[in-house]
mmCIF file of C-alpha atoms in Angstrom:
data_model
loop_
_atom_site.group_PDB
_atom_site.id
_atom_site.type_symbol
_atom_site.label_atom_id
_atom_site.label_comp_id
_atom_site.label_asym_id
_atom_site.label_seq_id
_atom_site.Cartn_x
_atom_site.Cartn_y
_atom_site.Cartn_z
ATOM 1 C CA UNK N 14 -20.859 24.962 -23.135
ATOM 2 C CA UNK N 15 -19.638 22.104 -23.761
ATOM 3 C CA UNK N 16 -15.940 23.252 -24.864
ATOM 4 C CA UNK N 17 -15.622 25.001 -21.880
ATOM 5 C CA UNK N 18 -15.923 22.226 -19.478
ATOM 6 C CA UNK N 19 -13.477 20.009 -21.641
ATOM 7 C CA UNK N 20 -11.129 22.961 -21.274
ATOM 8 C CA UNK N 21 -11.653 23.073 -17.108
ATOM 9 C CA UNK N 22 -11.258 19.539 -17.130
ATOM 10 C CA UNK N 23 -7.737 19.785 -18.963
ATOM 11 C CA UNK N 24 -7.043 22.180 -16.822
ATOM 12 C CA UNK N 25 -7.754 20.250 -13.596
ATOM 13 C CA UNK N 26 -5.920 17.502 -14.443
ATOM 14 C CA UNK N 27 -2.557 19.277 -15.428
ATOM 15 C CA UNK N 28 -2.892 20.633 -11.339
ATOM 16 C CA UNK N 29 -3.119 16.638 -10.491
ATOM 17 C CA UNK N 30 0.019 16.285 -12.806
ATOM 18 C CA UNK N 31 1.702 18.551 -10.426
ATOM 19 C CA UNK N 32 0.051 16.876 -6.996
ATOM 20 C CA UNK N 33 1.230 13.683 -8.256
ATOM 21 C CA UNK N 34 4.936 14.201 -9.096
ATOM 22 C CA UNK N 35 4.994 16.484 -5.694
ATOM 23 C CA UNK N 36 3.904 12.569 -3.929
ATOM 24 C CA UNK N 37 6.406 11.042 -6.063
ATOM 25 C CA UNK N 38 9.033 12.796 -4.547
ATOM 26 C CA UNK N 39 7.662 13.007 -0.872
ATOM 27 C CA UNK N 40 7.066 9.350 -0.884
ATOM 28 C CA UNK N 41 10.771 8.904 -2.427
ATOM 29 C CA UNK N 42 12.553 10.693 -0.084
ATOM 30 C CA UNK N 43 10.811 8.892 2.694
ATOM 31 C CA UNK N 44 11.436 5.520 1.441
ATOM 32 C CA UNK N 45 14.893 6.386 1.189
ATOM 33 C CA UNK N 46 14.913 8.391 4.911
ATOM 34 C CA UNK N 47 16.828 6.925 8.345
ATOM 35 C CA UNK N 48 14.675 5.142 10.214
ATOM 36 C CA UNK N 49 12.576 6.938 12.861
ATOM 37 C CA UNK N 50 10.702 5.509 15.262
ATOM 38 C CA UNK N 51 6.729 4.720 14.947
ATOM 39 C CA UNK N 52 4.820 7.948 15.100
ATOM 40 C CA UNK N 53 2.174 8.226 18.048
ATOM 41 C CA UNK N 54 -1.436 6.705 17.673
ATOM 42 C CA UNK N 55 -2.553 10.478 16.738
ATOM 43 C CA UNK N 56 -0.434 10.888 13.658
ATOM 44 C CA UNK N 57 -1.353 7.921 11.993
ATOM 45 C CA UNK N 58 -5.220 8.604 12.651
ATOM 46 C CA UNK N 59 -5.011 11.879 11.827
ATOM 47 C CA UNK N 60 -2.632 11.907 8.858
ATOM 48 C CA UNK N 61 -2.173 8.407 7.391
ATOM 49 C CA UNK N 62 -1.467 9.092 4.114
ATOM 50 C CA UNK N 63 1.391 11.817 5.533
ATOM 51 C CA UNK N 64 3.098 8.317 6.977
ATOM 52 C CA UNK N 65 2.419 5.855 4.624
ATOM 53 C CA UNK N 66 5.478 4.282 3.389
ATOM 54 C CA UNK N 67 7.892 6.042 6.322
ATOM 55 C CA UNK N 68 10.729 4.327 6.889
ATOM 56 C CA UNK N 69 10.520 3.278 10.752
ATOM 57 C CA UNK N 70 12.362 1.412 13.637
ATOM 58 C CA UNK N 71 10.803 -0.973 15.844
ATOM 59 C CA UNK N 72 12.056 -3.017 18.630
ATOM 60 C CA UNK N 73 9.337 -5.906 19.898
ATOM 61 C CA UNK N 74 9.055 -9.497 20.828
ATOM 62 C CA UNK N 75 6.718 -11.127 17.711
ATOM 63 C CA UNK N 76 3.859 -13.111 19.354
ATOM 64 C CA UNK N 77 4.717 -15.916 16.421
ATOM 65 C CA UNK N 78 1.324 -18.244 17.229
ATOM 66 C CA UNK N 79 -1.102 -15.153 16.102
ATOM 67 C CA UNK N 80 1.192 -15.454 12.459
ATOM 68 C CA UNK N 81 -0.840 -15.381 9.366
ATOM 69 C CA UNK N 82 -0.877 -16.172 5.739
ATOM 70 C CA UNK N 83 -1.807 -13.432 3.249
ATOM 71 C CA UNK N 84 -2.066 -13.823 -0.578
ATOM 72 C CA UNK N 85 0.325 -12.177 -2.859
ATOM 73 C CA UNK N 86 1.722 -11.723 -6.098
ATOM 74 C CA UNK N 87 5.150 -11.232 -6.295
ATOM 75 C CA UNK N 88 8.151 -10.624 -8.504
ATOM 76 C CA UNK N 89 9.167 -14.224 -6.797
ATOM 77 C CA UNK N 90 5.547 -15.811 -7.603
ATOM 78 C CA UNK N 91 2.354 -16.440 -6.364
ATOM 79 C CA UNK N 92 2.447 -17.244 -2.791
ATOM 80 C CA UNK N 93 1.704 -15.073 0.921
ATOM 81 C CA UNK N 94 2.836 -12.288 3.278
ATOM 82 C CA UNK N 95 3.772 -13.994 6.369
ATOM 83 C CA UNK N 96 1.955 -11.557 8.879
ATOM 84 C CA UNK N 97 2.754 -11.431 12.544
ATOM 85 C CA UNK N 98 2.153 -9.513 15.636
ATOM 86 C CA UNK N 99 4.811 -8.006 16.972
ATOM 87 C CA UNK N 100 4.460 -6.014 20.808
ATOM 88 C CA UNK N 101 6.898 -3.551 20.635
ATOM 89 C CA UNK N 102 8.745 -1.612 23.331
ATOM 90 C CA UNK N 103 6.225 1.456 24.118
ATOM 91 C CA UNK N 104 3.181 -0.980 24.745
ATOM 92 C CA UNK N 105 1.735 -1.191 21.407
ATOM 93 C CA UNK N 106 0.566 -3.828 18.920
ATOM 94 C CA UNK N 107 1.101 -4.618 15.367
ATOM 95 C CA UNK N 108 1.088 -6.255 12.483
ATOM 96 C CA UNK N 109 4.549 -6.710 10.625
ATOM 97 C CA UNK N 110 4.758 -8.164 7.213
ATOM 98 C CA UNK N 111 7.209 -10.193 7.687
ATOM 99 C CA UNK N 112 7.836 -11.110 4.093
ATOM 100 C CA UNK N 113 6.662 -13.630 1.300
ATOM 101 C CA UNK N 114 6.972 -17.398 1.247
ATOM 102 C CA UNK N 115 5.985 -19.448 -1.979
ATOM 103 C CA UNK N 116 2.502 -20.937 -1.988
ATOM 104 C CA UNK N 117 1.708 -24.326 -0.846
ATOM 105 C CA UNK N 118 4.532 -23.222 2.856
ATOM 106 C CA UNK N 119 2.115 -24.671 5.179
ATOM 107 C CA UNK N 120 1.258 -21.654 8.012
ATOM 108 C CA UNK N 121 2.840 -24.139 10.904
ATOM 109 C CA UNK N 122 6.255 -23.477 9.519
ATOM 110 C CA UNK N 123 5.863 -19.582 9.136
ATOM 111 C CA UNK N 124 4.975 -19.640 12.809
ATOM 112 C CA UNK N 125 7.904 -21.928 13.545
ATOM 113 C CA UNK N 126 10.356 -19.540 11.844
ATOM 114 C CA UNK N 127 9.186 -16.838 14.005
ATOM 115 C CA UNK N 128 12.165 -15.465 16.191
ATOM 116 C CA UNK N 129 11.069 -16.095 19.839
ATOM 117 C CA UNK N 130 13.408 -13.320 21.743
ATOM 118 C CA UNK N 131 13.503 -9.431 21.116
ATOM 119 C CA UNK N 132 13.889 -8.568 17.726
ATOM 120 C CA UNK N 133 14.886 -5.126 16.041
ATOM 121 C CA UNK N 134 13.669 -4.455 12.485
ATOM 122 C CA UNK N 135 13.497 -1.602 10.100
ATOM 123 C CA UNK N 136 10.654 -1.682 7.433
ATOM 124 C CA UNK N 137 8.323 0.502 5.930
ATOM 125 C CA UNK N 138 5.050 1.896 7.230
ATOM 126 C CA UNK N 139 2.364 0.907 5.438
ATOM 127 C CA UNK N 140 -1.827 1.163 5.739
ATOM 128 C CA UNK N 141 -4.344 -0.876 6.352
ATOM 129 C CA UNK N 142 -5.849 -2.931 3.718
ATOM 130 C CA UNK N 143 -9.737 -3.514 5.297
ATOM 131 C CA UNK N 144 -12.113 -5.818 3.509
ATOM 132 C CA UNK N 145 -10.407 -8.142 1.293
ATOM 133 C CA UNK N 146 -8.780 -8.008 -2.638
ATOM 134 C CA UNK N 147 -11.051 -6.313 -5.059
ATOM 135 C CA UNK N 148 -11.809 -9.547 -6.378
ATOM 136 C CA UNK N 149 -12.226 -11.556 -3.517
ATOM 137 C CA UNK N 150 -13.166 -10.513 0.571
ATOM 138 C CA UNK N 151 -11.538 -12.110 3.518
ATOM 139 C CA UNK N 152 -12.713 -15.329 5.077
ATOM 140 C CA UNK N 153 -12.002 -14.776 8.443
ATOM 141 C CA UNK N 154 -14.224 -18.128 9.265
ATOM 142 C CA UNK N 155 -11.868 -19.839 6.849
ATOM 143 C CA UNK N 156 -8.794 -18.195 7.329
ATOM 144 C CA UNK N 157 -8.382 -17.101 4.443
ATOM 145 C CA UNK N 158 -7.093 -13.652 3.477
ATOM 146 C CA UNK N 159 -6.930 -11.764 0.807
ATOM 147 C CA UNK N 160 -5.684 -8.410 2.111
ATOM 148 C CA UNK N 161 -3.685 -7.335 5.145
ATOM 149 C CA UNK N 162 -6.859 -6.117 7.265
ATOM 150 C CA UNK N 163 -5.206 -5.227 10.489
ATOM 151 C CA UNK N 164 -8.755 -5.466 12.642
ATOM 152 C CA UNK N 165 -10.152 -8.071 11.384
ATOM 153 C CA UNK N 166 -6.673 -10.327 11.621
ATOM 154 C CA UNK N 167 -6.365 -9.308 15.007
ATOM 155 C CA UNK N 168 -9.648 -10.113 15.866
ATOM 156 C CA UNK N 169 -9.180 -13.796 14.268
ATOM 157 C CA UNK N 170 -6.596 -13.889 16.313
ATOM 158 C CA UNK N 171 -7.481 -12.699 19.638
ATOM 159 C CA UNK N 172 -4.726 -10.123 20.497
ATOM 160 C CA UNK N 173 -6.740 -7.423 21.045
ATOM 161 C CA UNK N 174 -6.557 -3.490 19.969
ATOM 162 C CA UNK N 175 -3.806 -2.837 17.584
ATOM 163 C CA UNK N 176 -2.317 0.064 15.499
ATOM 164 C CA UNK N 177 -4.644 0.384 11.947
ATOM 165 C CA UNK N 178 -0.851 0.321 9.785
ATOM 166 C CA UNK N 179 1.771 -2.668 9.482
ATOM 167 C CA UNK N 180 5.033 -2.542 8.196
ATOM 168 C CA UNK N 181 7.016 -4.242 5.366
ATOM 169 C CA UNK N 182 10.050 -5.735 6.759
ATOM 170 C CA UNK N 183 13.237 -4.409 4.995
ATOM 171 C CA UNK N 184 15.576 -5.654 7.623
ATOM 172 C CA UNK N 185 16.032 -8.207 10.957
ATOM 173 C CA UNK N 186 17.571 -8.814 13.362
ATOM 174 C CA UNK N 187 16.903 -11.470 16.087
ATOM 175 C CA UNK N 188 18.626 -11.227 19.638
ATOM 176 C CA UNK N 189 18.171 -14.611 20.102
ATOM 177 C CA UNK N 190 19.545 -16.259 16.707
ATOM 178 C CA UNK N 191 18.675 -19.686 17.185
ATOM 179 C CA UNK N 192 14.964 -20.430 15.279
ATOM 180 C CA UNK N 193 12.677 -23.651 14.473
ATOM 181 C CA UNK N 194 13.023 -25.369 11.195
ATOM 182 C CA UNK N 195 10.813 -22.988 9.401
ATOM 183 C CA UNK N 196 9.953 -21.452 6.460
ATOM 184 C CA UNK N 197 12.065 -18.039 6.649
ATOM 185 C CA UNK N 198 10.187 -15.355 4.778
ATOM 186 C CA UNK N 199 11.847 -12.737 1.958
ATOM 187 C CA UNK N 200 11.533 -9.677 3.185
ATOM 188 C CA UNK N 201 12.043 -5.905 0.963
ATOM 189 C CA UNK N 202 9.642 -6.580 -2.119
ATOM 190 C CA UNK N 203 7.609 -3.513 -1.443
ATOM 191 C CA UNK N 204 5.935 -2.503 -4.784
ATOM 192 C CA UNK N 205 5.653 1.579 -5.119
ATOM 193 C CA UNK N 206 4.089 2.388 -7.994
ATOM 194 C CA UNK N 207 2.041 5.298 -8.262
ATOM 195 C CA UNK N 208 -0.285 5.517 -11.599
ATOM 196 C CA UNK N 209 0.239 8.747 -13.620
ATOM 197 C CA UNK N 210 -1.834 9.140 -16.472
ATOM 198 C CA UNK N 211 -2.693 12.538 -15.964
ATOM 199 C CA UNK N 212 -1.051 14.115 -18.618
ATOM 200 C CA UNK N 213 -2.867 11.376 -21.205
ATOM 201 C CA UNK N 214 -6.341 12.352 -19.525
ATOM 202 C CA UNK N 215 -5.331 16.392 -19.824
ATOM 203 C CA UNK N 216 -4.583 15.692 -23.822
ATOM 204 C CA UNK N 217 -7.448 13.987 -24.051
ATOM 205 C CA UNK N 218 -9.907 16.726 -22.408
ATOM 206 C CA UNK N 219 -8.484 19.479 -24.297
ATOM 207 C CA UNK N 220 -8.337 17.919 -27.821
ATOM 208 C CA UNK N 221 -11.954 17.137 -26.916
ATOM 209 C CA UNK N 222 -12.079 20.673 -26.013
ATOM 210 C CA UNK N 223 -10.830 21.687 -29.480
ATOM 211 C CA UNK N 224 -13.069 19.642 -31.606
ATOM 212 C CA UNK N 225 -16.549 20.890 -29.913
ATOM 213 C CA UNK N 226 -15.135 24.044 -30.359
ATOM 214 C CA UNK N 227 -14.403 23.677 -33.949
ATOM 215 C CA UNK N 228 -17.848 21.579 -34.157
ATOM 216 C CA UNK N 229 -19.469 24.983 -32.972
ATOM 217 C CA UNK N 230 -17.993 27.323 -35.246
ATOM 218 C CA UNK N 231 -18.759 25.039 -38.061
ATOM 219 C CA UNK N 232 -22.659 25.260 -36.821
ATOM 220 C CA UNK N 233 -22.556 28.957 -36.972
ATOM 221 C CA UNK N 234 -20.473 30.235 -39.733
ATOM 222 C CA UNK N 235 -22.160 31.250 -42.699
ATOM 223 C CA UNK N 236 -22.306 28.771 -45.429
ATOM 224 C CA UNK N 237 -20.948 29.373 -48.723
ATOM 225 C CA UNK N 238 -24.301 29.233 -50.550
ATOM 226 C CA UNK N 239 -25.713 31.637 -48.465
ATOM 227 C CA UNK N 240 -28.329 28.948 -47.224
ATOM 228 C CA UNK N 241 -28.509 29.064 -43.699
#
């Protein structure tokens, strides 16, 4: 009946009210966490979503040549993520967002902004962003990017197996202060926004659920006429 699955589908939906507002609060009090450092290869293949948007410590040397420009839309404009390698100090590779610069900042002076000694950030883990926009796909061939694809910009780049997260940049600091004349990216504009429309949907389902039930008993009660 058709009542009864509007009913189960109200139902379902006030359980995803309480999933989401339990995420809410996980992914809160992670953004707002100490730093740790980068869980191991494992946890973030086995549990991504368990570390996205951890607050974590890394200390690397950036390889600032393999830099590149991502799209964005910020609260700043429309412009890119400067995204660059960094090797950091257990052996691994990868990418850090190191921020937004307007559009039109050629890619030369990202990579000349670059710090060129070891650097120490803190930032915020985030995952991998595979295929493109979901209006546009990457152009590798044209280097162009629309998402931050780990592989793939790794692959354009040549540096070889890296981690399938990146991190958003919240804050730097260079050993070696001294830098080219570059274009110095803004770091901390992380958007978290979770959509929550469950309760709308679960209003919606059951005030369906209502009217085919009222629909039904109008179909069955006996008319006033006595006509069936």
């Amino acid at each position: 009946m058709a009542g009864a699955a509007f009913v189960a589908l109200g139902i379902w939906q006030v359980q995803r009210i309480h999933w989401k507002q339990d995420l809410i609060a996980r992914v809160d009090a992670r953004v707002h966490a100490g730093p740790v450092d980068l869980p191991a290869d494992g946890v973030l293949a086995g549990s991504p979503r368990a570390t996205e948007y951890l607050r974590v410590r890394l200390r690397g040397v950036y390889a600032g040549q393999a830099s590149a420009l991502v799209r964005a839309s910020t609260e700043l404009g429309t412009g890119y993520w400067a995204m660059t390698p960094m090797r950091i100090a257990d052996g691994r590779t990868l990418w850090v967002n190191r921020g937004f610069v307007p559009a039109g900042t050629p890619l030369a002076k990202v990579r000349d902004a670059v710090p060129r000694g070891p650097v120490a950030l803190v930032g915020l883990l985030r995952l991998d962003e595979p295929g493109g926009s979901l209006l546009q796909a990457n152009r590798p061939q044209d280097d162009r990017w629309y998402s931050r694809d780990t592989a793939a910009l790794a692959q354009a780049r040549g540096i070889g197996r890296v981690a399938r997260v990146f991190v958003d940049v919240q804050q730097e600091r260079a050993q070696d202060q001294r830098r080219g004349q570059g274009a110095a990216p803004v770091p901390g504009l992380t958007v978290i926004r979770f959509a929550d429309n469950h309760l709308a949907y679960a209003l919606t389902w059951l005030a369906m659920a209502v009217l085919s039930f009222a629909a039904a008993w109008r179909s069955v009660r006996p008319r006033a006429d006595g006509s069936p």
